[in-house]
XYZ file of C-alpha atoms in Angstrom:
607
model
C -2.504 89.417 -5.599
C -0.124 89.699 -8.188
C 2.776 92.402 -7.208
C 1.840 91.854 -3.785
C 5.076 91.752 -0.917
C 3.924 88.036 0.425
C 7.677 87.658 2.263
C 7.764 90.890 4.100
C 4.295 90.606 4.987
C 3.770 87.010 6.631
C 7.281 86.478 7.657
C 8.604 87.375 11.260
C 12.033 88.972 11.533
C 13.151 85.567 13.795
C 12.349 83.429 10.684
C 13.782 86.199 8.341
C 16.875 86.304 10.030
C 17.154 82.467 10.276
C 17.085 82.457 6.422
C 20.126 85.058 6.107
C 22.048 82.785 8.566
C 21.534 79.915 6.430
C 22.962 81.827 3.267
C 26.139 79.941 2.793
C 28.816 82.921 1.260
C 29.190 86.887 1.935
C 28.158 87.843 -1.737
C 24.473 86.218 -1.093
C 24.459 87.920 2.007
C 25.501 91.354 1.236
C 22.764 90.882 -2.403
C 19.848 89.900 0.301
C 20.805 93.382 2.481
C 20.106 95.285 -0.770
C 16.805 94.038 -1.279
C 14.911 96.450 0.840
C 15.390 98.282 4.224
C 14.014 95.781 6.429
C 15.987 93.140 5.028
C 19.113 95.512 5.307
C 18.188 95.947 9.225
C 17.736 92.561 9.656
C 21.086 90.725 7.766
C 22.941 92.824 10.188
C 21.845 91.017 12.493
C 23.203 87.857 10.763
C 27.022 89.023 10.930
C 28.978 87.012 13.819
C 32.520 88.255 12.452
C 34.175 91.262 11.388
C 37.540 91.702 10.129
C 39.334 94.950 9.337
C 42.465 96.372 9.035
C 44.330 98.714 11.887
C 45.247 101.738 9.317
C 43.093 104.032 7.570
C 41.416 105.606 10.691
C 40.555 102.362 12.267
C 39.169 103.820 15.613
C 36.421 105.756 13.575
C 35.645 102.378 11.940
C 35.158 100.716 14.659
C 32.547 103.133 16.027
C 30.618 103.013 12.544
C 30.871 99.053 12.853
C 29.694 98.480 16.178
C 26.659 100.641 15.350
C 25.576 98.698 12.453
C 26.666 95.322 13.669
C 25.213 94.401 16.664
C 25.389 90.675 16.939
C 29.167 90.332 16.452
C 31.253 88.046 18.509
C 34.260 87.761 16.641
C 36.487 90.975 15.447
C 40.191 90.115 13.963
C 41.930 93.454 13.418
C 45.559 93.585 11.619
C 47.577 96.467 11.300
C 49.465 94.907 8.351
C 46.143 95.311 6.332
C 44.927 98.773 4.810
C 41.675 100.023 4.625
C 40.116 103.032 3.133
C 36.980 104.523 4.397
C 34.712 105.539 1.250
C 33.773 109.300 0.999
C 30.391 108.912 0.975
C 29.861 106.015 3.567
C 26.860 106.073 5.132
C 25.169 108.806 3.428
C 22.173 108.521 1.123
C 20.374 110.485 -1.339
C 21.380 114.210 -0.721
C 21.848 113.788 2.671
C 24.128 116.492 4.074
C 24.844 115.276 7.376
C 25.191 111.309 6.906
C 25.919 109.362 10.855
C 29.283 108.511 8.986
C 30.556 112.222 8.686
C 29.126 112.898 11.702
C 30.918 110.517 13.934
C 33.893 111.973 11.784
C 33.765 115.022 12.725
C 32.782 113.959 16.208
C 35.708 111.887 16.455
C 38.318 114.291 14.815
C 37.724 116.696 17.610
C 39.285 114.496 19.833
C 42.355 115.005 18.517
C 45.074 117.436 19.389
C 45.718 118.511 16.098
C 49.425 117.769 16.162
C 51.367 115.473 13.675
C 52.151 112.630 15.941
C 48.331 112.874 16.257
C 47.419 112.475 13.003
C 50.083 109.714 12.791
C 48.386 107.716 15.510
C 44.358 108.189 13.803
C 46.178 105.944 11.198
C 46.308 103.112 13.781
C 44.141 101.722 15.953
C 44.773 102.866 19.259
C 43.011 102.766 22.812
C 39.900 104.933 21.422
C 38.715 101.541 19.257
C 39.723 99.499 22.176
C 37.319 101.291 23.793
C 34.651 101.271 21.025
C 34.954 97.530 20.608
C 33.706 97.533 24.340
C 30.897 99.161 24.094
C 29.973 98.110 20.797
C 30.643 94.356 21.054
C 29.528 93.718 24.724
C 28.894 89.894 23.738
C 32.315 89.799 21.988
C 34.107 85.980 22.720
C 37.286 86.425 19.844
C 39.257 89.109 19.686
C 42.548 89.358 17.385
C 44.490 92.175 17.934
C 47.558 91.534 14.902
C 50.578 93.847 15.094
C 48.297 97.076 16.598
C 51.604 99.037 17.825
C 49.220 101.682 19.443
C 47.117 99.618 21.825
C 48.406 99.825 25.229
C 47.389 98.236 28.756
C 44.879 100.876 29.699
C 43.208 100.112 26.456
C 43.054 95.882 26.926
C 42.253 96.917 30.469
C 39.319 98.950 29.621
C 38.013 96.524 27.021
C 38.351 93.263 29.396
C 36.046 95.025 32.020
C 33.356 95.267 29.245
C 33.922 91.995 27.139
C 33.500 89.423 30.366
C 33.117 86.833 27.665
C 36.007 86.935 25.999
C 37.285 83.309 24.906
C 39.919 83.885 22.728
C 42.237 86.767 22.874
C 45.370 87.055 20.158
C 47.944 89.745 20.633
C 50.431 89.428 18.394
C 53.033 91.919 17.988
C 51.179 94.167 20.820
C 53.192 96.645 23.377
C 50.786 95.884 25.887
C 51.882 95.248 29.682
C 51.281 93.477 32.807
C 49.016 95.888 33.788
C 46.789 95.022 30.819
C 47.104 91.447 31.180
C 45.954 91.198 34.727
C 43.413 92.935 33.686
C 42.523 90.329 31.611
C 43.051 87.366 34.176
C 40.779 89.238 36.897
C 37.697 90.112 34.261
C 37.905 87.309 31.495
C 36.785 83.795 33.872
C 36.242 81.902 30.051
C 39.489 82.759 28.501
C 40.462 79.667 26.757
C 42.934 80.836 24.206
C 45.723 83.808 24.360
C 48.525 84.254 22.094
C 51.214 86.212 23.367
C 53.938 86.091 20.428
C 55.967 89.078 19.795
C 54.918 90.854 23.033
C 57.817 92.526 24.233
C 56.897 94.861 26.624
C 55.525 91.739 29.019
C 57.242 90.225 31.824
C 56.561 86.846 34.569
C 54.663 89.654 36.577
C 51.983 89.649 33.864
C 51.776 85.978 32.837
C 51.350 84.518 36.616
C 48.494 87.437 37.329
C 46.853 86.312 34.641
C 47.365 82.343 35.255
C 46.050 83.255 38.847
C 42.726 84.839 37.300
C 42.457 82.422 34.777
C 44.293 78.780 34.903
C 41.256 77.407 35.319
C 39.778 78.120 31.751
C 42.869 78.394 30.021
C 43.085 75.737 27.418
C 45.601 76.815 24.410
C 48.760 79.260 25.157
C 51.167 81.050 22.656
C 54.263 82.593 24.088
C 57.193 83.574 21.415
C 60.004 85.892 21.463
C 58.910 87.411 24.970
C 62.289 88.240 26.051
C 60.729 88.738 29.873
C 59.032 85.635 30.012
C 60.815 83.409 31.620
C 61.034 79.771 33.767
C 58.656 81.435 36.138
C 55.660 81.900 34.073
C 55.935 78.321 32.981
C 55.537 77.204 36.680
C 52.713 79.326 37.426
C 51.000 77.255 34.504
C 52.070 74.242 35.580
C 50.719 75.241 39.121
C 47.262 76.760 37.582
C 46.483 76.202 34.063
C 45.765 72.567 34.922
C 43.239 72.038 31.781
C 45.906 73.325 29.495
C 45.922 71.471 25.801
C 47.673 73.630 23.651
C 51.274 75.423 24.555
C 53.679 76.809 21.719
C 56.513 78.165 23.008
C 59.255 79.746 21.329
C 62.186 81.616 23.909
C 65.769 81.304 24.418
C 64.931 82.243 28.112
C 62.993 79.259 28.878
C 65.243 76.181 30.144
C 64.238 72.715 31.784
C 62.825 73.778 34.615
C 60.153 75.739 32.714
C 58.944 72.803 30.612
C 58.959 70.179 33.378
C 56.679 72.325 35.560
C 54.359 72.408 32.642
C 54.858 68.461 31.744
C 53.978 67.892 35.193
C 51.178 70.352 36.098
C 49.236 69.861 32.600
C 48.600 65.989 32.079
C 45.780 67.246 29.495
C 48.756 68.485 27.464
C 47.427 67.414 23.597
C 49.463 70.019 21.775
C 53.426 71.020 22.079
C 55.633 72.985 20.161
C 58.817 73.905 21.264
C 61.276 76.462 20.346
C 63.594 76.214 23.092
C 67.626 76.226 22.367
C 67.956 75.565 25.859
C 65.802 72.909 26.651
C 67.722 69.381 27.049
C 66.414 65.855 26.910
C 65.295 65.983 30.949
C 62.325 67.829 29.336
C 61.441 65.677 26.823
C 61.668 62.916 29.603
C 59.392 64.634 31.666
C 56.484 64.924 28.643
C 56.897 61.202 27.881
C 56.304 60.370 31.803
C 53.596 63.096 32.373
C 51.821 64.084 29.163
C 50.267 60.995 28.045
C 47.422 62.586 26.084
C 50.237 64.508 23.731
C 48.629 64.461 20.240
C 51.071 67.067 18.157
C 54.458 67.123 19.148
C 56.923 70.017 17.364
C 60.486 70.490 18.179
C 62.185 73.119 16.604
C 65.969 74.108 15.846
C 66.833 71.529 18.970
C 70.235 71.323 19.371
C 70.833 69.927 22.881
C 68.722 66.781 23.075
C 69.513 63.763 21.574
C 67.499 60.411 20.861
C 67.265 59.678 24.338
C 64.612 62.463 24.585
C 62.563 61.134 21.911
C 62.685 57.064 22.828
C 61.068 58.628 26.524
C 58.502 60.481 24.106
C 58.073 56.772 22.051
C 57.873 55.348 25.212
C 55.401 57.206 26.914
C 52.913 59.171 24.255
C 50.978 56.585 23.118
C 48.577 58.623 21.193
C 50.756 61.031 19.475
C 49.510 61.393 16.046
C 51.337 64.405 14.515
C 55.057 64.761 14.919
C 57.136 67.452 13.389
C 61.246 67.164 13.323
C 62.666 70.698 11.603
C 66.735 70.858 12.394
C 67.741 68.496 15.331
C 70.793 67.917 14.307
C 71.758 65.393 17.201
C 68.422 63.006 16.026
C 69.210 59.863 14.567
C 67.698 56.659 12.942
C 67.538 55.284 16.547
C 65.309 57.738 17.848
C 62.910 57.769 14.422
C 62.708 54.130 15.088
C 61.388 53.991 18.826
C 58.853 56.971 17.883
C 57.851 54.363 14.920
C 57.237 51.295 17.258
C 55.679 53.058 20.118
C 53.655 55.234 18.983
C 51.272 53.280 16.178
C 48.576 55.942 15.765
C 50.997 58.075 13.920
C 49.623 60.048 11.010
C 51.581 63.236 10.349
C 55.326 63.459 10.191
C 57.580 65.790 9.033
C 61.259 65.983 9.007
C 62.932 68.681 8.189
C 66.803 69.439 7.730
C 67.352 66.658 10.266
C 70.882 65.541 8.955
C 71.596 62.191 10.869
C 68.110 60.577 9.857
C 68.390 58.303 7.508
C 67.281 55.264 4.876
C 66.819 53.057 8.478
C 64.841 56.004 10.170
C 62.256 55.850 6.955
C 62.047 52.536 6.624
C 60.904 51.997 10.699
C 57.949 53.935 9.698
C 56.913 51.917 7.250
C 57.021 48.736 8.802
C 55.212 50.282 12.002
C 52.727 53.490 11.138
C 50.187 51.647 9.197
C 48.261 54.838 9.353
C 50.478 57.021 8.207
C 48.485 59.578 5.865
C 50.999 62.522 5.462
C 54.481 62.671 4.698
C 56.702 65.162 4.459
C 60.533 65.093 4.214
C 63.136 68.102 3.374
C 66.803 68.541 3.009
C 66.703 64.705 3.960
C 70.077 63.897 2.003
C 70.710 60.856 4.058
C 67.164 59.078 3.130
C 67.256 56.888 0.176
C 65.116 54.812 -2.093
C 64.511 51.764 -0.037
C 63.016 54.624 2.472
C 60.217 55.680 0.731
C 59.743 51.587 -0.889
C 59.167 50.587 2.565
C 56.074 53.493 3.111
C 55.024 52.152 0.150
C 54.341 48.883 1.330
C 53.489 49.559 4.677
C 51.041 53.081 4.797
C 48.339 52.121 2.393
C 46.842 55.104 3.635
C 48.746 57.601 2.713
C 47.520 60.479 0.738
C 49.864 63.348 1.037
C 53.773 63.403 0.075
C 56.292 66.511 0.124
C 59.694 65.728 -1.031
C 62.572 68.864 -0.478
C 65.697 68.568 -1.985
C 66.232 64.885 -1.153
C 69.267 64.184 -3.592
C 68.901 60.078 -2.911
C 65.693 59.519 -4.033
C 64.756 58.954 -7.408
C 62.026 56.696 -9.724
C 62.153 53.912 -7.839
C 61.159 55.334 -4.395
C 58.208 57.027 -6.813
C 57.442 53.568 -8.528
C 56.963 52.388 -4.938
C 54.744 54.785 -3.479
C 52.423 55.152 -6.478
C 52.043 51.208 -6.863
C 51.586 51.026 -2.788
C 49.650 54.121 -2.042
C 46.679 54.341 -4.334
C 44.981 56.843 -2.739
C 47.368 59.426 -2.897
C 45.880 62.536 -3.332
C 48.754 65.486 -3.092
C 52.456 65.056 -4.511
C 54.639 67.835 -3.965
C 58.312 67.508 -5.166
C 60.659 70.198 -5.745
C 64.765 70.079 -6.413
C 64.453 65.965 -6.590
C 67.027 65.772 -9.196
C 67.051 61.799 -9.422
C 63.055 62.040 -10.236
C 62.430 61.856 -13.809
C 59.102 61.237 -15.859
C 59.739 57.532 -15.218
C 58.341 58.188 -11.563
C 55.614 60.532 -12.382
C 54.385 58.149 -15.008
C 53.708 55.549 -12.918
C 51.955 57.691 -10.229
C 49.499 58.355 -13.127
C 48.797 55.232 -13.759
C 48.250 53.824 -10.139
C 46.971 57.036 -8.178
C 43.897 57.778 -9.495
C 42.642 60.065 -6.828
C 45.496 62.381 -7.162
C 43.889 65.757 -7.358
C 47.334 68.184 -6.431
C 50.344 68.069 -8.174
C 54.009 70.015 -7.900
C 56.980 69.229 -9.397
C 59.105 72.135 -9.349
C 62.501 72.362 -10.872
C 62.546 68.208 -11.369
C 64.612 68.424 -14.894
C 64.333 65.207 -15.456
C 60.022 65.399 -15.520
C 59.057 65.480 -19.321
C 55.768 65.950 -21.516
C 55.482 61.880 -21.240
C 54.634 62.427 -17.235
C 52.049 64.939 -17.788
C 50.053 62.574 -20.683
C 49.995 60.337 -18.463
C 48.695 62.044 -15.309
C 45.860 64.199 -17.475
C 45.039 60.147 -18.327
C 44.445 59.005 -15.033
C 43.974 62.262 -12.764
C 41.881 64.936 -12.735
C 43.896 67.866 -11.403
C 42.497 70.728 -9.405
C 46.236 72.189 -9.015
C 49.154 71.485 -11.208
C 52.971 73.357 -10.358
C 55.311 72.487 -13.006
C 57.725 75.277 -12.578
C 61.409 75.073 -13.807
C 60.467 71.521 -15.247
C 62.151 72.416 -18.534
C 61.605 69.664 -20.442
C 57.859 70.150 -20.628
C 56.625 71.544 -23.671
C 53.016 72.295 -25.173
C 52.128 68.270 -25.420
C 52.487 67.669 -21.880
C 50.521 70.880 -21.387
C 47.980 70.406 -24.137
C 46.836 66.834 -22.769
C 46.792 68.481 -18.990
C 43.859 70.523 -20.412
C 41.999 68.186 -22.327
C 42.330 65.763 -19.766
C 41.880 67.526 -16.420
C 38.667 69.938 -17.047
C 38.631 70.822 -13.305
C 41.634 72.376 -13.226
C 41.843 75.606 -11.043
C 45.465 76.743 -10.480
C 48.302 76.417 -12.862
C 51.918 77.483 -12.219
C 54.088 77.131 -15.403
C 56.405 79.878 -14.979
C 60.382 78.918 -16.467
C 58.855 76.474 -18.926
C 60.647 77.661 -22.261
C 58.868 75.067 -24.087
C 55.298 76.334 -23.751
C 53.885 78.305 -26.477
C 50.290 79.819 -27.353
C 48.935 76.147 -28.522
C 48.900 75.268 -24.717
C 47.332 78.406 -23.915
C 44.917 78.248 -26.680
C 43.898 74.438 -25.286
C 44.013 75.419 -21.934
C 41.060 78.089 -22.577
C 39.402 75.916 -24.145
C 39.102 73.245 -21.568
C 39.510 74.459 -18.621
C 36.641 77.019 -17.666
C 37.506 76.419 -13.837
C 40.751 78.124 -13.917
C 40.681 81.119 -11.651
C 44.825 81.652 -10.971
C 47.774 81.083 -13.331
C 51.816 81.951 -13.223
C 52.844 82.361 -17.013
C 56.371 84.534 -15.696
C 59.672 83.888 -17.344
C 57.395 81.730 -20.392
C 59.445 83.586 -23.401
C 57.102 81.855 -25.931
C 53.750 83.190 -24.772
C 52.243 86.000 -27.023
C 49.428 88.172 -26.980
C 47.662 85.512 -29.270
C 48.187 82.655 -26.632
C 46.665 85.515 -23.599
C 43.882 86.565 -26.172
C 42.639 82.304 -26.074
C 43.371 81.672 -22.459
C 41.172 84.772 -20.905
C 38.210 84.078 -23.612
C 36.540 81.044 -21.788
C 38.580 81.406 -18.340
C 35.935 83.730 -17.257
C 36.617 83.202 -13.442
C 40.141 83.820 -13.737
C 41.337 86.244 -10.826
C 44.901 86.373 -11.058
C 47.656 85.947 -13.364
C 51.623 86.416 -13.085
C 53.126 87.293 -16.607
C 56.414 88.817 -15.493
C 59.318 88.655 -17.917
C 57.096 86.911 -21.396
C 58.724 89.081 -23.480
C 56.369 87.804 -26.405
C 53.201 89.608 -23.979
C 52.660 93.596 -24.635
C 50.602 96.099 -23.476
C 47.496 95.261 -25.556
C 47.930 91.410 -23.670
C 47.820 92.725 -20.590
C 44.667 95.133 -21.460
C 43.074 92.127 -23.091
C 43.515 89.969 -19.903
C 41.950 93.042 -17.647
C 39.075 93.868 -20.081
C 38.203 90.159 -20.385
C 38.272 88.794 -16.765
C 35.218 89.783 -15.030
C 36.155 88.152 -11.920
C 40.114 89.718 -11.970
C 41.414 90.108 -8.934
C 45.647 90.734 -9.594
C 47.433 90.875 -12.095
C 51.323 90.975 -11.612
C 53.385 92.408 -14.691
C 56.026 95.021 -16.094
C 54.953 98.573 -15.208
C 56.359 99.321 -18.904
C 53.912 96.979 -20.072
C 49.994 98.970 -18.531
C 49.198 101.631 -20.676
C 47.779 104.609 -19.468
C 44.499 103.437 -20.291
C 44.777 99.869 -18.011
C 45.894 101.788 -15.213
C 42.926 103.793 -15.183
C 40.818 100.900 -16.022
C 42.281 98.578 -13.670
C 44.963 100.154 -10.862
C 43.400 98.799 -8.106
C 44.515 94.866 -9.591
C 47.600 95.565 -11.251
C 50.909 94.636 -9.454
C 54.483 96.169 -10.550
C 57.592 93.637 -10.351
C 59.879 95.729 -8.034
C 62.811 96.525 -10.009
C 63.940 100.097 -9.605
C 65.794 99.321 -6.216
């Protein structure tokens, strides 16, 4: 029967609801709900997460959310992101007395009135804790980010209703010991906390909650927990005998700490240390103990030396990911036994790590065949035969950051590009010895390069672009401060690279409207670009870059002195899809701003 309502009729709410699941963005979700009332009840349903921000009367939000949303099990709340609750939610058609206002006015009553009180309805506080409970009984994530106003009744109150809690973040909380036993005694399935930035906890809390819950624990977070100390670490070396993941970051925790963990937590997969304190005895103990240890970090070390690091060669067979940032004792010696012992290697990062060298660099070559990501920064000492012997040696690789490393120039490039073919990222930025030599030939061999930066390389000309938009197709190009590219470089980028989504130009003082008119042309993908400091950019150039580039959301013209007002309207009124738009404040008429406020950043400069 033509007209007739076939879906709502023959379908079953299960099978309805098992079609909204399978709905693979938020937009197609949130058009089904509008369809009709059933399908409204029933994509509710559908909705495992929520996330929301702590100010803008959060603890009201909350209660409207957990009456709608039903089905949630996973509710990230951060006080560092606004909301605004809309006048006229919840109410339709001439209703007077809509559940939203309602529960306003409900909840307003609770409140004493005073100033501090209406300073605290701005955050969430233990009121939403509260709500969460008894909204979200089946809750198993919760992310609390930065909410100043939640205390240990609150987290108490909420772990007595949430039972199956598996993931808990409180980051930046003043909760206590109270709250976190509370936690250990109700939560059995914890399996992930995050205590960073939790000041008002002490070794009290921590081994309470080990107690209740070592057995389940699998990943812990402790930074900047001034109270925390070598005692907590030995309760979860005693308890938390599953443990996979620890990040630790404390001036308060010494040797004692990690070895008790090392030795109490041989599932250890995951390590990052922060740890000024901490001395190669530790790093001993994790190459005897943990011999699982996937990801190793160590962080502004400065009282271990290689010796620590030939134990972890030595011992972690399996380590895959290894991260160096300032260990300033760390040498070429202890680069090379991490090369020959641990094979499996695929990550590595070293960062501001003085005394590593050319020798370090080229260990890795000869020994990490399956090496696929390298990054190296401030590394002054590494030089071109380095980066010549990854070539030859990690066929595999397909993702290279380079940080002011002074020694390395086209060569080292010439090498990698010939060697690693299927390079796919190539970020470089304040490489002074890399030139368009270098970038040429990565064109040429590394066809499946997709992501591209070169950032303040003055040497990088219009000749390296040509010949990347010849043999790449681009998805993200950063060519910032590269002064000696012009519109050619930029004109064959667009003809040549179609899928091109985010462009970063900014300081080019080359680039003029012909690139911008090409680039609109060409490159319908584009959805963010950074035109600031680009003197030679007009209204003209804006006018053909925004009149294909429909799904453009953001663009950065700060300080194109050739861009006025009626550019900046013609880039809001043209965009559909805008999203921000960071400019002048001289520069939005009257007319923008009311147009488009909500998008429009100001540069700050009236400090």
């Amino acid at each position: 029967m033509r007209g007739h309502d076939w879906i709502n009729t023959c379908l079953p709410d299960e099978l309805v609801v098992e079609i909204l699941r399978r709905l693979d963005s938020k937009r197609s979700r949130d058009a089904c709900s509008l369809v009709c009332r059933r399908w409204l009840r029933l994509e509710r349903l559908t909705r495992a997460t929520i996330r929301i921000g702590a100010t803008g009367s959060p603890d009201l939000f909350v209660h409207l959310l957990s009456t709608r949303f039903t089905n949630v099990t996973n509710v990230h709340i951060d006080e560092r992101l606004s909301i605004s609750l809309p006048v006229h939610l919840g109410r339709r058609r001439g209703m007077e007395n809509s559940s939203a206002s309602s529960l306003k006015l409900h909840y307003l009553s609770d409140k004493n009135g005073s100033e501090e009180g209406d300073l605290d309805s701005l955050c969430l506080s233990d009121v939403g804790l509260a709500a969460l409970g008894d909204g979200f009984p089946k809750l198993e994530k919760l992310s609390l980010i930065w909410c100043s106003n939640v205390t240990s009744d609150g987290l108490a109150s909420l772990a007595q209703k949430c039972s199956s809690l598996k993931a808990l973040d409180l980051q930046g909380c003043y909760v206590g010991d109270q709250g976190l036993s509370a936690v250990g005694q109700c939560c059995k399935q914890l399996e992930d906390l995050n205590l960073r930035f939790c000041e008002g906890l002490t070794d009290k809390g921590l081994i309470e909650l080990t107690l209740g819950v070592g057995r389940s624990l699998k990943s812990l977070g402790v930074a900047a927990c001034a109270k925390i100390t070598d005692s907590s670490m030995e309760a979860v070396g005693s308890h938390c005998t599953s443990l996979e993941t620890l990040s630790l970051d404390s001036e308060f925790i010494h040797n004692q700490g990690v070895l008790a963990v090392a030795e109490g937590c041989p599932q250890l997969k995951v390590l990052k240390l922060q740890c000024i304190n901490v001395t190669d005895d530790a790093l001993k103990a994790v190459g005897a103990s943990c011999l699982s240890l996937e990801l190793l970090a160590l962080y502004s070390f400065q009282r271990f030396t290689d010796k620590g690091l030939c134990a972890i060669g030595n011992g972690c067979k399996k380590l895959k990911n290894l991260t160096l940032s300032d260990c300033y004792f760390l040498s070429d010696k202890g680069l090379e036994a991490i090369a020959t012992g641990c094979k499996e290697l695929t990550h590595l990062e070293i960062n501001g790590c003085h005394n590593i060298g050319t020798l370090g660099l080229e260990s890795v070559g000869r020994s990490c065949q399956r090496l696929t990501e390298l990054a190296l920064l401030y590394c002054q000492r590494i030089g071109d035969v380095g980066l010549l012997q990854v070539g030859q040696g990690c066929k595999f690789l397909q993702a290279l950051h380079l940080v002011d490393c002074s020694n390395l120039g086209d060569a080292a490039m010439r090498g990698i590009a010939i060697g690693c073919r299927n390079l796919k990222k190539l970020h470089i930025r304040r490489c002074y010895e890399i030139g368009t030599k270098g970038i040429v030939a990565v064109g040429e061999h590394c066809k499946s390069l997709t992501d591209l930066s070169i950032r303040f390389c003055d040497r990088v000309g219009d000749e390296a672009l040509i010949a990347i938009a010849e043999g790449c197709s681009l998805q993200y190009l950063n060519v910032s401060g590269c002064h000696q590219i012009g519109d050619a470089g930029m004109i064959a980028i667009a003809r040549g690279c179609p899928q091109l989504c985010y462009l970063d130009v900014s300081v080019l003082q080359n680039l003029g409207d012909l690139a911008m008119a090409e680039l609109g042309e060409n490159c319908p993908l584009l959805k963010e670009i950074v035109l600031s400091h680009c003197r030679q950019i007009t209204d003209v150039g804006l006018a053909h870059l925004v009149k294909r580039c429909t799904m453009l959301e953001s663009c950065h013209m700060v300080y194109c002195s050739g861009i006025t007002k009626a550019g900046v309207a013609t880039v809001v009124s043209s965009c559909p899809n805008i999203k921000k738009v960071l400019v002048e404040k001289s520069k939005v008429s009257s007319r923008t701003k009311r147009r488009a406020g909500s998008i429009i950043s100001y540069l700050c400069v009236d400090l």
